[in-house]
């Protein structure tokens, strides 16, 4: 074998080296060991050679040397130290001509070989090792601390601890530093370590990572064996050797071997793919929730809503009423797929085998997937309550009865609009005033006209009001610029006389005061004088005429019947004379306000408080209450309406321990209920009219908790508004009835309303020239 | 003065982030963002005020909650996605160079493996949470288990879905926790109750699914990835919860033969009986493994007892007491008459497990095996046989087996002669039965019987479901009768509103009046009769409920059918009565007319009748008007917000009631048609 030959060649070389390396005398080894050692050696070397060899050869060696290899593996175990000794002995035998040992008899009579001591050459690696080298091996010197010696030399003699230098010696040593002094102690000898100059140089080079060989230049100039220049002539003129172009037989042999091995299946040309790993991955082998800890639901987390369970119509065999008829089917087919309520049509298949696959299944699941990650989720609280329970608990209309429901009487006679009406305190008569300038008094129940007077030819009668109190029958009416106090001749003579007395009492009082001078009379804010009317009017029953110079639009009596307040709401009226308080007993007119009221626009209407000495005056946007006795502003009410048309004060206000309640009607279609103790702002805002509200009125006397409003849309609305004495409970307002009957003429519907003082009857004046009694 | 606050620095503007912003912040592509959102369960939000939240004027912007996105920033999956992207680039490069093997190697060895375990733990901190969200997972996985493999759906995924679904079904079978099921147009709905959670899912019928172009399988695949992991963990937990080993043993060969459910073998200490009764060999192995396990367990228990220092004398009486107590819920009977009674669950696993337990079923070739097998097993049936065509794992393939008690057949009755002759059976094969022949001693039912029994929780009369019979309607078990809704179980008269029938009658009459005046007179009588009849029905129905429970098999429809006969008789009688009365009335009217000196005609009678009707309808209309007025009055007093709410509620209520009225009128028509 080539390999073996090669290894033998190599062995010769190595042997030389090893020979030199010998340190120990191999005295102990016997000659009989040598053969085995030799063969060992051989194998060892061949192996080392193998390592160097090419991989191609490896295979061949594998097949051919298999047995040797095994041997080798088992024999490799002995340690190097053992190995070395036979080598040394082996090198001696072939070289030396005479044996380098003597044969002596030992105590048992056996032969014993005594070897001479070897003198190492000067070129040995261990040349600097002295004779007296310590043989204790690689153990710390400190083990010998308590002994006088520090080890044994090769002959087993104690190496004594070198005497420690005296203090003086040390001093001397320190003073004159010997050459090569390092200050270190040689651990093997215990003496100070001294290094020569060369040794120091060497150490330095080692330290600097330089080559230790002398004269080595790491920066030698590069000798280009293959230069970048293209040579024209070949470097060597030698012909190509044959081996360059003849295929190698040796290699062919090897290839054939491999091929044979592959064919026989001894060598696998590829590694089988590994599939095992992927299976492992899919299997789940632990409990994810082994140490589960609940987490409180985050408020922002909304779990995906579950799909609703299927209904009856989704059955494969539903009840027949769920099947669509032709019309429904057509309708379903015609609607867009997005708009359909169900994505399928109910169908009856009769038996399970006839059911086909559902063609939109994947699509539906896909849409569900899309919903899950694309649809924003919103938490909607679904009210699962009966809608009935939301409705306020109202007393039924039967419990709230009586209230006006039907039109009982129609009063016809006025030409043009009826602007105002009033039911007298006894509840027998109705006074009306209209565009034709006449004031008429009717019998309320029958609708018969009892009395009529034409106050003015061109001006309309704007307002008529009865004086409160049953002791007298006095009607105040305003037509044009003038105010009239009349006593209609309808009551029995006694009452009529009493009424006349009341009015006439003032004449004397007026006469006692001197009439104002002409200069004063020319001034604007001088109160007008009460004068007697013309004889025609006096015959008709008019007693007093008060020329106000501006058109009064509202009259309101004090509850005692001695005062009444008029408001001239025209925009051109000076603020100082817009509001006037008239005293019947003194025939006196006063202007309590000098300046215009704050809060917007001219004053609209004014009312006396039913029990307190307070005057409420409304301008366009606010209502103010003035204490007349203290002459102070006590209340400001801001209904929030744009233009107040009328207001009324609850008749039991302040008397029944409750607070003041006011209803306000406005031209901007609002009806506002104010509880004055609660707030300046309205307690309830009711917007049930489509047109402006002209008049609002509480039922007088407080017998029935009713109030009504009249609107330009031709309807009256009747409400139940009960005020309790309890401060904690609010007023309860219940809408009761919408009364329709008046015709709308010229954008105007119902202009005025009034309640019957005792019954739950309401009278309304319409722009169509009629009045109606509702009961 | 306080510093003026800058716009868009706090509140909704900060809390919400648009999708584009989110994608930019995470530095991933949109498809990756989509996947991440699917895995992490992050969904868009609707801000309370869109204007405040968005800085753009684009109307349909998608908003995400900013904290959600911030929380995505730390997601380990994000790095995996980036790795995937890098790998995709490498693969694309080597493919571009034509190095296919290199690309394959990269794909095979370097593809980052996504593990979703931590995501599942995060999204479902407790097991109950996971169960709660199982509806969609099951529906999608059951769908994927039946899909054919395509480029988008690799066979590996399908196999995994099938395995997981079957494992889940096995759990349901062994715990008997399936509760309800419903055959719908779309597929079969199932509902199971696990640890108090109702889980409902839909399984499609086994047909090749039609795929529309607008379905993006990548999205579905992402969901499937997540759901498979989830269901795997759920299955593991469920199995280990009842002492079974997970995963169960899977027999590939049996599966290839179509055994499906039977390809799995459950192992564990609690398995007392195998789900498959046929494979006796396997039973033994299980038993032995069972013993081993129990030995181990016993040893452990002993050790634990020793360690705890429990003495045996104390242990024994405890064991005695535990033997007595059962898992079943005790019935709470009120001791005293006063006091509220609390509702208790009516069906437990034990009862469900006993429904089909005593029977042996045979599934005919044409019936759907997979759902039937699952539902029968889940309700306690241990012995199910089927035709050999349907696959492996049957109790018996022999149709003539005398042990079979019920056979599920889904084919029409054909006359004897029309059936083809059977070719002679081969040696050793199961003897074939001529299709259509009946083997005496067993009950033949259609598949719907199983579902109806399961939903009712009791065995119904089988003769109603015999082959070829017209089946009673199959009703969804989840619809609860609601107020104002239509309930097909109840009779028409029970749920009709007052006078509804009469009004409908009138409406019809007025249509018919033009055509047929003579018939007009009988109509009111007939309506009266129907009213009477329906009243009777309802009374009888009430009695039946209270009556014998032994005959509870008879179903409601049956009752109705039974009662039809006395009802009809009653009708005839009443009709005759009414006829008499009508005749008397007419005579009276004739006399009166004579006295008044007016010519009498039958047309006059008709007029009068119509007048009567019109007065009735007028009265009704007046009543309705009054009610409306009252409602208006009440509405006037409500605040606007409440009024709106009320109107909304009234709208929806009206919708349901209209729907119900429509159904009732349809049914009325049908019933009338049936009577004629």
Short mmCIF file of C-alpha atoms in Angstrom, two decimals, chain A residues 18 300 388 487 627:
data_model
loop_
_atom_site.label_atom_id
_atom_site.label_comp_id
_atom_site.label_asym_id
_atom_site.label_seq_id
_atom_site.Cartn_x
_atom_site.Cartn_y
_atom_site.Cartn_z
CA UNK A 18 11.98 12.13 18.95
CA UNK A 300 -63.23 50.10 25.92
CA UNK A 388 -96.30 52.30 27.36
CA UNK A 487 -123.35 101.21 33.06
CA UNK A 627 -94.63 96.80 44.40
#
